[in-house]
PDB file of C-alpha atoms in Angstrom:
ATOM      1  CA  MET A 630      22.075 -10.670  44.340  1.00 72.00           C
ATOM      2  CA  ASP A 631      20.064  -7.742  45.620  1.00 86.00           C
ATOM      3  CA  PHE A 632      21.907  -5.024  47.501  1.00 96.00           C
ATOM      4  CA  LYS A 633      19.790  -2.721  49.628  1.00 96.00           C
ATOM      5  CA  LEU A 634      20.533   1.007  49.800  1.00 97.00           C
ATOM      6  CA  ILE A 635      20.660   2.069  53.453  1.00 96.00           C
ATOM      7  CA  GLU A 636      20.884   5.596  54.886  1.00 96.00           C
ATOM      8  CA  LEU A 637      23.220   5.363  57.887  1.00 96.00           C
ATOM      9  CA  GLY A 638      22.974   8.990  58.952  1.00 92.00           C
ATOM     10  CA  SER A 639      23.326  12.429  57.506  1.00 89.00           C
ATOM     11  CA  ASP A 640      25.255  12.052  54.258  1.00 96.00           C
ATOM     12  CA  GLU A 641      26.327   8.456  55.122  1.00 97.00           C
ATOM     13  CA  PHE A 642      25.061   5.581  53.014  1.00 98.00           C
ATOM     14  CA  ALA A 643      25.667   1.901  52.311  1.00 98.00           C
ATOM     15  CA  TYR A 644      24.744  -0.881  49.967  1.00 98.00           C
ATOM     16  CA  ARG A 645      24.193  -3.983  52.019  1.00 97.00           C
ATOM     17  CA  LEU A 646      23.483  -7.671  51.450  1.00 97.00           C
ATOM     18  CA  GLU A 647      21.652  -9.380  54.281  1.00 94.00           C
ATOM     19  CA  GLU A 648      20.666 -13.021  54.691  1.00 91.00           C
ATOM     20  CA  ASP A 649      18.512 -14.269  57.550  1.00 90.00           C
ATOM     21  CA  GLY A 650      18.895 -10.933  59.328  1.00 89.00           C
ATOM     22  CA  MET A 651      22.702 -11.077  59.172  1.00 93.00           C
ATOM     23  CA  MET A 652      24.848  -8.638  57.219  1.00 95.00           C
ATOM     24  CA  LYS A 653      26.892 -10.581  54.673  1.00 96.00           C
ATOM     25  CA  ALA A 654      28.405  -7.755  52.619  1.00 98.00           C
ATOM     26  CA  GLU A 655      28.527  -3.970  52.657  1.00 98.00           C
ATOM     27  CA  ILE A 656      30.102  -0.918  51.061  1.00 98.00           C
ATOM     28  CA  THR A 657      29.814   2.416  52.879  1.00 98.00           C
ATOM     29  CA  TRP A 658      30.408   6.001  51.821  1.00 98.00           C
ATOM     30  CA  THR A 659      29.931   9.595  52.874  1.00 98.00           C
ATOM     31  CA  GLU A 660      28.613  12.116  50.399  1.00 98.00           C
ATOM     32  CA  LEU A 661      30.518  15.402  50.451  1.00 97.00           C
ATOM     33  CA  ALA A 662      28.957  17.789  47.909  1.00 95.00           C
ATOM     34  CA  ASP A 663      29.292  15.807  44.650  1.00 96.00           C
ATOM     35  CA  VAL A 664      31.879  13.302  45.920  1.00 98.00           C
ATOM     36  CA  MET A 665      31.271   9.850  47.382  1.00 98.00           C
ATOM     37  CA  VAL A 666      34.092   9.022  49.800  1.00 98.00           C
ATOM     38  CA  ILE A 667      34.217   5.210  49.792  1.00 98.00           C
ATOM     39  CA  GLU A 668      35.193   4.362  53.348  1.00 97.00           C
ATOM     40  CA  HIS A 669      34.688   0.659  53.892  1.00 97.00           C
ATOM     41  CA  THR A 670      34.017  -2.573  52.023  1.00 98.00           C
ATOM     42  CA  PHE A 671      33.162  -5.738  53.940  1.00 98.00           C
ATOM     43  CA  VAL A 672      32.375  -9.275  52.820  1.00 98.00           C
ATOM     44  CA  ASP A 673      31.641 -11.990  55.371  1.00 97.00           C
ATOM     45  CA  GLU A 674      34.172 -14.814  55.368  1.00 96.00           C
ATOM     46  CA  SER A 675      31.493 -17.294  54.244  1.00 93.00           C
ATOM     47  CA  MET A 676      30.834 -15.190  51.114  1.00 93.00           C
ATOM     48  CA  ARG A 677      34.384 -14.338  50.056  1.00 95.00           C
ATOM     49  CA  ASN A 678      35.976 -15.241  46.710  1.00 95.00           C
ATOM     50  CA  LYS A 679      32.661 -14.830  44.862  1.00 94.00           C
ATOM     51  CA  GLY A 680      33.269 -11.341  43.481  1.00 95.00           C
ATOM     52  CA  LEU A 681      30.923  -9.668  45.971  1.00 96.00           C
ATOM     53  CA  ALA A 682      33.236  -6.777  46.824  1.00 97.00           C
ATOM     54  CA  LYS A 683      33.487  -5.849  43.147  1.00 97.00           C
ATOM     55  CA  LYS A 684      29.719  -6.155  42.714  1.00 97.00           C
ATOM     56  CA  LEU A 685      29.244  -3.782  45.650  1.00 98.00           C
ATOM     57  CA  LEU A 686      31.713  -1.326  44.145  1.00 98.00           C
ATOM     58  CA  ASP A 687      29.971  -1.643  40.766  1.00 98.00           C
ATOM     59  CA  GLN A 688      26.630  -0.835  42.425  1.00 97.00           C
ATOM     60  CA  ALA A 689      28.149   2.200  44.189  1.00 98.00           C
ATOM     61  CA  ALA A 690      29.693   3.361  40.898  1.00 98.00           C
ATOM     62  CA  ASP A 691      26.290   3.085  39.195  1.00 97.00           C
ATOM     63  CA  TYR A 692      24.826   5.195  42.011  1.00 98.00           C
ATOM     64  CA  ALA A 693      27.578   7.777  41.453  1.00 98.00           C
ATOM     65  CA  ARG A 694      26.844   7.875  37.724  1.00 98.00           C
ATOM     66  CA  GLU A 695      23.096   8.258  38.301  1.00 98.00           C
ATOM     67  CA  HIS A 696      23.715  11.251  40.593  1.00 97.00           C
ATOM     68  CA  SER A 697      26.633  12.759  38.611  1.00 98.00           C
ATOM     69  CA  TYR A 698      28.997  12.162  41.547  1.00 98.00           C
ATOM     70  CA  LYS A 699      32.691  11.365  41.576  1.00 98.00           C
ATOM     71  CA  MET A 700      34.198   8.764  43.909  1.00 98.00           C
ATOM     72  CA  GLU A 701      37.203   8.973  46.199  1.00 98.00           C
ATOM     73  CA  PRO A 702      38.378   5.554  47.384  1.00 97.00           C
ATOM     74  CA  VAL A 703      39.623   5.647  50.970  1.00 97.00           C
ATOM     75  CA  CYS A 704      39.146   1.957  51.745  1.00 96.00           C
ATOM     76  CA  SER A 705      41.986  -0.251  50.538  1.00 96.00           C
ATOM     77  CA  TYR A 706      39.805  -2.532  48.386  1.00 97.00           C
ATOM     78  CA  ALA A 707      38.268   0.363  46.456  1.00 97.00           C
ATOM     79  CA  ALA A 708      41.670   2.018  45.973  1.00 97.00           C
ATOM     80  CA  VAL A 709      43.149  -1.174  44.478  1.00 97.00           C
ATOM     81  CA  ALA A 710      40.068  -1.739  42.296  1.00 97.00           C
ATOM     82  CA  PHE A 711      40.251   1.829  40.985  1.00 97.00           C
ATOM     83  CA  ASP A 712      43.859   1.197  39.950  1.00 96.00           C
ATOM     84  CA  ARG A 713      43.141  -2.248  38.495  1.00 96.00           C
ATOM     85  CA  TYR A 714      39.920  -1.660  36.517  1.00 96.00           C
ATOM     86  CA  LYS A 715      39.500   1.048  33.877  1.00 96.00           C
ATOM     87  CA  GLU A 716      35.688   0.848  34.115  1.00 97.00           C
ATOM     88  CA  TYR A 717      35.778   3.275  37.052  1.00 97.00           C
ATOM     89  CA  ASP A 718      37.766   5.974  35.228  1.00 97.00           C
ATOM     90  CA  ASP A 719      34.622   8.052  34.619  1.00 98.00           C
ATOM     91  CA  VAL A 720      33.836   8.317  38.350  1.00 98.00           C
ATOM     92  CA  LYS A 721      37.371   8.773  39.676  1.00 94.00           C
ATOM     93  CA  ILE A 722      38.359  12.119  41.140  1.00 92.00           C
TER      94      ILE A 722
END
């Protein structure tokens, strides 16, 4: 699966999965200095239960690592994933 990095506006970004011109999955964040504030994770109903939300979060975490950023989960999915999985400990605030 290939997520596309999208610039939504000044300091606002997303990784998005689109099929046939329709958004199927997305994770959005705002960059504040060296912190990515994870604001929203969405997976279309037709794509749920396939691990897409975690793959999006993994991609965002890789982006954070590449840029030496930390991540602050505001969206409920990211907050639960940060508590559940130790693999994000290096990017947590």
